[in-house]
PDB file of C-alpha atoms in Angstrom:
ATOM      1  CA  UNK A   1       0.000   0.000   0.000  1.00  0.00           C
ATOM      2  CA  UNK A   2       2.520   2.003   0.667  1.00  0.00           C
ATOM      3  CA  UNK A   3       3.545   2.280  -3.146  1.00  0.00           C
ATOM      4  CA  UNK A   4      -0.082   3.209  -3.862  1.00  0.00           C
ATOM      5  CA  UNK A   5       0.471   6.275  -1.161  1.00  0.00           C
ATOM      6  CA  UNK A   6       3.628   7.489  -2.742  1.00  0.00           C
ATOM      7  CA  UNK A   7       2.300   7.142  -6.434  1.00  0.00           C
ATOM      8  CA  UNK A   8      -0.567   8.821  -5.664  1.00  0.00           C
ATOM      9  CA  UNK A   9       1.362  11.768  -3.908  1.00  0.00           C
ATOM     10  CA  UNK A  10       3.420  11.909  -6.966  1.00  0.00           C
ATOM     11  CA  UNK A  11       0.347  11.935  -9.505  1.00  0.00           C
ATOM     12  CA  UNK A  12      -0.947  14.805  -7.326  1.00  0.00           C
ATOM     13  CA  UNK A  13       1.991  16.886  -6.874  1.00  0.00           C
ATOM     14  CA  UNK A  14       2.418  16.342 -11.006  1.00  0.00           C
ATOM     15  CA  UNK A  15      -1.401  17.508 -11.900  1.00  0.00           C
ATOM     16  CA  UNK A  16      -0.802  20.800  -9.642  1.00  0.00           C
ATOM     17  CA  UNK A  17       2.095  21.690 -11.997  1.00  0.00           C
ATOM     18  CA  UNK A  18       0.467  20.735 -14.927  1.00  0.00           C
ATOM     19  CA  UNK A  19      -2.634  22.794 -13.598  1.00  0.00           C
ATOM     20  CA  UNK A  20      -0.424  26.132 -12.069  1.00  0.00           C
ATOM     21  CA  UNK A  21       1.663  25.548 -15.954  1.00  0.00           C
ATOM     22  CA  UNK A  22      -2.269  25.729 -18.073  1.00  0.00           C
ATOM     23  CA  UNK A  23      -3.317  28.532 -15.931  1.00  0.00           C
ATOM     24  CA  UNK A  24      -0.518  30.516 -16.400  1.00  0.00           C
ATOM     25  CA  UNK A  25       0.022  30.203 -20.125  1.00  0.00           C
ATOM     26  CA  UNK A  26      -3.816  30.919 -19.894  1.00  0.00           C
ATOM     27  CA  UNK A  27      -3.662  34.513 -18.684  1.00  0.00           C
ATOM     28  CA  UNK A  28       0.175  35.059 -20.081  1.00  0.00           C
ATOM     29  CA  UNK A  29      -1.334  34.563 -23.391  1.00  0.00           C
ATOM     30  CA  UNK A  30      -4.690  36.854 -22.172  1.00  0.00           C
ATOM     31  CA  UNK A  31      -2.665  39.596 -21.291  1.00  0.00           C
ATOM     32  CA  UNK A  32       0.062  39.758 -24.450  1.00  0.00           C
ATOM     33  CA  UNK A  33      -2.967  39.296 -26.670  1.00  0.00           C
ATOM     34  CA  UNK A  34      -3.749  43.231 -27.296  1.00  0.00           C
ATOM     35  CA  UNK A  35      -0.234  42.994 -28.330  1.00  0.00           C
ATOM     36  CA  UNK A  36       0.166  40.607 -31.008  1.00  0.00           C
ATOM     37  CA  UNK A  37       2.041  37.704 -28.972  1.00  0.00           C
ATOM     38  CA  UNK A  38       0.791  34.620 -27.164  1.00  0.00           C
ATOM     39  CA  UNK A  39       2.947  33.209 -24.196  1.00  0.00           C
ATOM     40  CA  UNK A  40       5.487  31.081 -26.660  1.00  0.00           C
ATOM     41  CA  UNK A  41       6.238  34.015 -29.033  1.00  0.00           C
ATOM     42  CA  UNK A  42       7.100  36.196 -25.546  1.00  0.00           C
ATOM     43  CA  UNK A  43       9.373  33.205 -24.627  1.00  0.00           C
ATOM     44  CA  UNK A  44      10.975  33.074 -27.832  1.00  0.00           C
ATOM     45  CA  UNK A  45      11.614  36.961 -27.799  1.00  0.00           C
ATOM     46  CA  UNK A  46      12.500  37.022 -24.102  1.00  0.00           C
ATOM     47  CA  UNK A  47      15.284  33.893 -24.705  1.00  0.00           C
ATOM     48  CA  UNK A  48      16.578  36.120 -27.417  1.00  0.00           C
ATOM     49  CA  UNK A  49      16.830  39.597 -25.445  1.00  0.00           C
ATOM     50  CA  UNK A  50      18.317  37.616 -22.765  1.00  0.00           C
ATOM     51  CA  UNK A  51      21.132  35.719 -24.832  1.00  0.00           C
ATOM     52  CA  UNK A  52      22.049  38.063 -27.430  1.00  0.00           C
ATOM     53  CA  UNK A  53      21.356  41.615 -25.277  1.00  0.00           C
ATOM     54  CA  UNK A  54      23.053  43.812 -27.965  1.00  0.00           C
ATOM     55  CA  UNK A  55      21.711  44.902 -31.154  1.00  0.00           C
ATOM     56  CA  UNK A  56      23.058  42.549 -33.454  1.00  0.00           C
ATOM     57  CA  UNK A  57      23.415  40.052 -31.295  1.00  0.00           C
ATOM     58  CA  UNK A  58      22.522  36.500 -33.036  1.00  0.00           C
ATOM     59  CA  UNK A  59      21.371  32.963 -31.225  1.00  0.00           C
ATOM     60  CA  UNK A  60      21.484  29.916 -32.993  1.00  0.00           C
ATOM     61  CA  UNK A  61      17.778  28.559 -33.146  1.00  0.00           C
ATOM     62  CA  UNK A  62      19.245  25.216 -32.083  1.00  0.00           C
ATOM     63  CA  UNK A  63      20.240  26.933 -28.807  1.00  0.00           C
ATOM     64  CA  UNK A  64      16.453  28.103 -28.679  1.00  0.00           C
ATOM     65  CA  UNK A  65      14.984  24.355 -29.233  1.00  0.00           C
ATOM     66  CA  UNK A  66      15.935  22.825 -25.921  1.00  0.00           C
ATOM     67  CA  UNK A  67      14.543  26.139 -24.025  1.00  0.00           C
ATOM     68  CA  UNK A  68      11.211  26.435 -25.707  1.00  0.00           C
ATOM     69  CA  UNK A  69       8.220  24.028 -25.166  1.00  0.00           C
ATOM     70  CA  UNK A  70       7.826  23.171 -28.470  1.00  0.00           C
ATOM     71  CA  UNK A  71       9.124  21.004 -31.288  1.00  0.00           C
ATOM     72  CA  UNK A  72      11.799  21.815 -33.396  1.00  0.00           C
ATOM     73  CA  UNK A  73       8.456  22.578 -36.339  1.00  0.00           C
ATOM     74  CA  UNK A  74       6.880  24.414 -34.127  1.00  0.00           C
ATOM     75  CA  UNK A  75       9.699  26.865 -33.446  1.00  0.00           C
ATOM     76  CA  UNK A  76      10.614  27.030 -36.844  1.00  0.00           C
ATOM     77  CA  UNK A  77       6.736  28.369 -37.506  1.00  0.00           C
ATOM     78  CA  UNK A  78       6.802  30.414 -34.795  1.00  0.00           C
ATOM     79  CA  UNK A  79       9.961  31.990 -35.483  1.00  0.00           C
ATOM     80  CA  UNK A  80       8.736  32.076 -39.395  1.00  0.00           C
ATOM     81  CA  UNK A  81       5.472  34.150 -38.032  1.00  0.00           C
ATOM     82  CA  UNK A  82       7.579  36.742 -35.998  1.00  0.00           C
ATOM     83  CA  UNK A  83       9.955  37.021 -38.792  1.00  0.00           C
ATOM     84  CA  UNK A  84       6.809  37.759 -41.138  1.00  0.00           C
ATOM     85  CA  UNK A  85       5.948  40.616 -37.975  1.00  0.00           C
ATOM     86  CA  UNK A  86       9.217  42.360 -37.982  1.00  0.00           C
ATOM     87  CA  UNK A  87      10.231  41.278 -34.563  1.00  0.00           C
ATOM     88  CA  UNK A  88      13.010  38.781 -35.975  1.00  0.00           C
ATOM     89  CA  UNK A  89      15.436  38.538 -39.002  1.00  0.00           C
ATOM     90  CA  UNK A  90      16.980  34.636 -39.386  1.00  0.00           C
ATOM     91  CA  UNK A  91      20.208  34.491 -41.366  1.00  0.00           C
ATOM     92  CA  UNK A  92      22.204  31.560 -42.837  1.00  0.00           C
ATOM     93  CA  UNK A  93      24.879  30.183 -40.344  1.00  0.00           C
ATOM     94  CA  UNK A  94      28.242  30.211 -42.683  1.00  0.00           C
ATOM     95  CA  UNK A  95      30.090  27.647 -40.661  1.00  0.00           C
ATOM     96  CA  UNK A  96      27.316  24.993 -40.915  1.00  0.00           C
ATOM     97  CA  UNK A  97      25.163  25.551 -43.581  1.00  0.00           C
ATOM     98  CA  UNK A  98      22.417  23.372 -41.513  1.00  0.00           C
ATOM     99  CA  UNK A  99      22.216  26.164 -38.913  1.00  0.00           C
ATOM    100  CA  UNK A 100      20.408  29.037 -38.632  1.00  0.00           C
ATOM    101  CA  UNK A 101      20.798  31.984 -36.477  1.00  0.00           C
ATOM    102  CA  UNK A 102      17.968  34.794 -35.541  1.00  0.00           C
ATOM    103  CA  UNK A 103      18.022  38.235 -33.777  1.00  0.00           C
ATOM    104  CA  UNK A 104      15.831  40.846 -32.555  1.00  0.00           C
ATOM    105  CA  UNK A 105      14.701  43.244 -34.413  1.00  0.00           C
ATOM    106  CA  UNK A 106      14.701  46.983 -33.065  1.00  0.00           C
ATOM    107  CA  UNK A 107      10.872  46.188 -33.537  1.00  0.00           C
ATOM    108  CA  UNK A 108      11.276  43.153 -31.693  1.00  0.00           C
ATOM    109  CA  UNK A 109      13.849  44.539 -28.804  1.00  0.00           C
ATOM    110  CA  UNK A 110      10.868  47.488 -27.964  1.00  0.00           C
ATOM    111  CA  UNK A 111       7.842  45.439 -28.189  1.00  0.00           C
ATOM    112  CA  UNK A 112       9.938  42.774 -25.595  1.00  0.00           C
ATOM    113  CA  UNK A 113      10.451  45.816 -23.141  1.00  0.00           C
ATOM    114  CA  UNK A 114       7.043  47.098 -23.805  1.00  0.00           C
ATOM    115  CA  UNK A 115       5.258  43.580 -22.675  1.00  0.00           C
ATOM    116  CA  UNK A 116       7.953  42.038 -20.373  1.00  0.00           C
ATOM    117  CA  UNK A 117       6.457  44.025 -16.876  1.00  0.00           C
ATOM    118  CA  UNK A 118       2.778  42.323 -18.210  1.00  0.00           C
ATOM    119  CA  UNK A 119       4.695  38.901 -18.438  1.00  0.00           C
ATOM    120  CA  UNK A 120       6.577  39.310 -15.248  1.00  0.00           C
ATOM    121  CA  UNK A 121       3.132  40.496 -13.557  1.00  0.00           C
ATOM    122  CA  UNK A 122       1.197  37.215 -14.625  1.00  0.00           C
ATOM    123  CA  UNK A 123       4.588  35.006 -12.976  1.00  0.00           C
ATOM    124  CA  UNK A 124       4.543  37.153  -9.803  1.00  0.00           C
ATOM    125  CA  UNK A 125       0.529  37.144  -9.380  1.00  0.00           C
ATOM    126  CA  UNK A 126       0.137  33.113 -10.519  1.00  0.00           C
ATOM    127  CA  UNK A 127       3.480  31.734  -9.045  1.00  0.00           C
ATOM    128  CA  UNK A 128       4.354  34.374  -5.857  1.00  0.00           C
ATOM    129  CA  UNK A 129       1.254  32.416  -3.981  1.00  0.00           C
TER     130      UNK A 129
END
């Protein structure tokens, strides 16, 4: 019985994240939506501010893969989609002609500081409690 006990404590503690994750995608995408973005575009532009912080600045979309919920597909859409918006540019990678690397956009860098306090807002309200 025991291993019942545990598994079920387990199961539990596993839905609650899964639950606290849904609900805060939920309003994370509610709140960016007068903007244009859902919650994985902000991630996606919020990765990118934080790893390449200068104008410029380029991340390998590999590097982005492993940090991002989402299939390699999906990020390549998504990162097609903010490309088509302005907020990215994706360039050939010279040393591997596999590889691609994306920026920011000027575009991109404002509209990150412009909805990152709304982002940060919906972590501190859903996650500070």
């Amino acid at each position: 019985m025991a291993v019942n006990t545990v598994s079920t404590g387990l199961e539990e503690r596993w839905r609650d994240i899964l639950t606290v994750h849904a609900r805060t995608m939920c309003e994370i995408d509610r709140v960016l939506h007068p903007h244009g973005l859902g919650a994985s575009d902000f991630e996606v532009l919020d990765i990118l501010a934080t790893e390449s912080p200068r104008e410029g600045d380029q991340c390998r979309v590999q590097n982005l893969v492993g940090r991002v919920h989402l299939s390699q597909s999906a990020l390549s859409r998504l990162i097609g989609r903010l490309e088509k918006d302005g907020l990215v540019e994706r360039s050939m990678c010279v040393e591997d002609r596999r590889g691609v690397w994306v920026s920011l956009t000027r575009k991109g860098r404002d509209l990150h500081s412009e909805v990152l306090p709304l982002q940060r807002g919906v972590l501190a309200k859903m996650l500070d409690g």
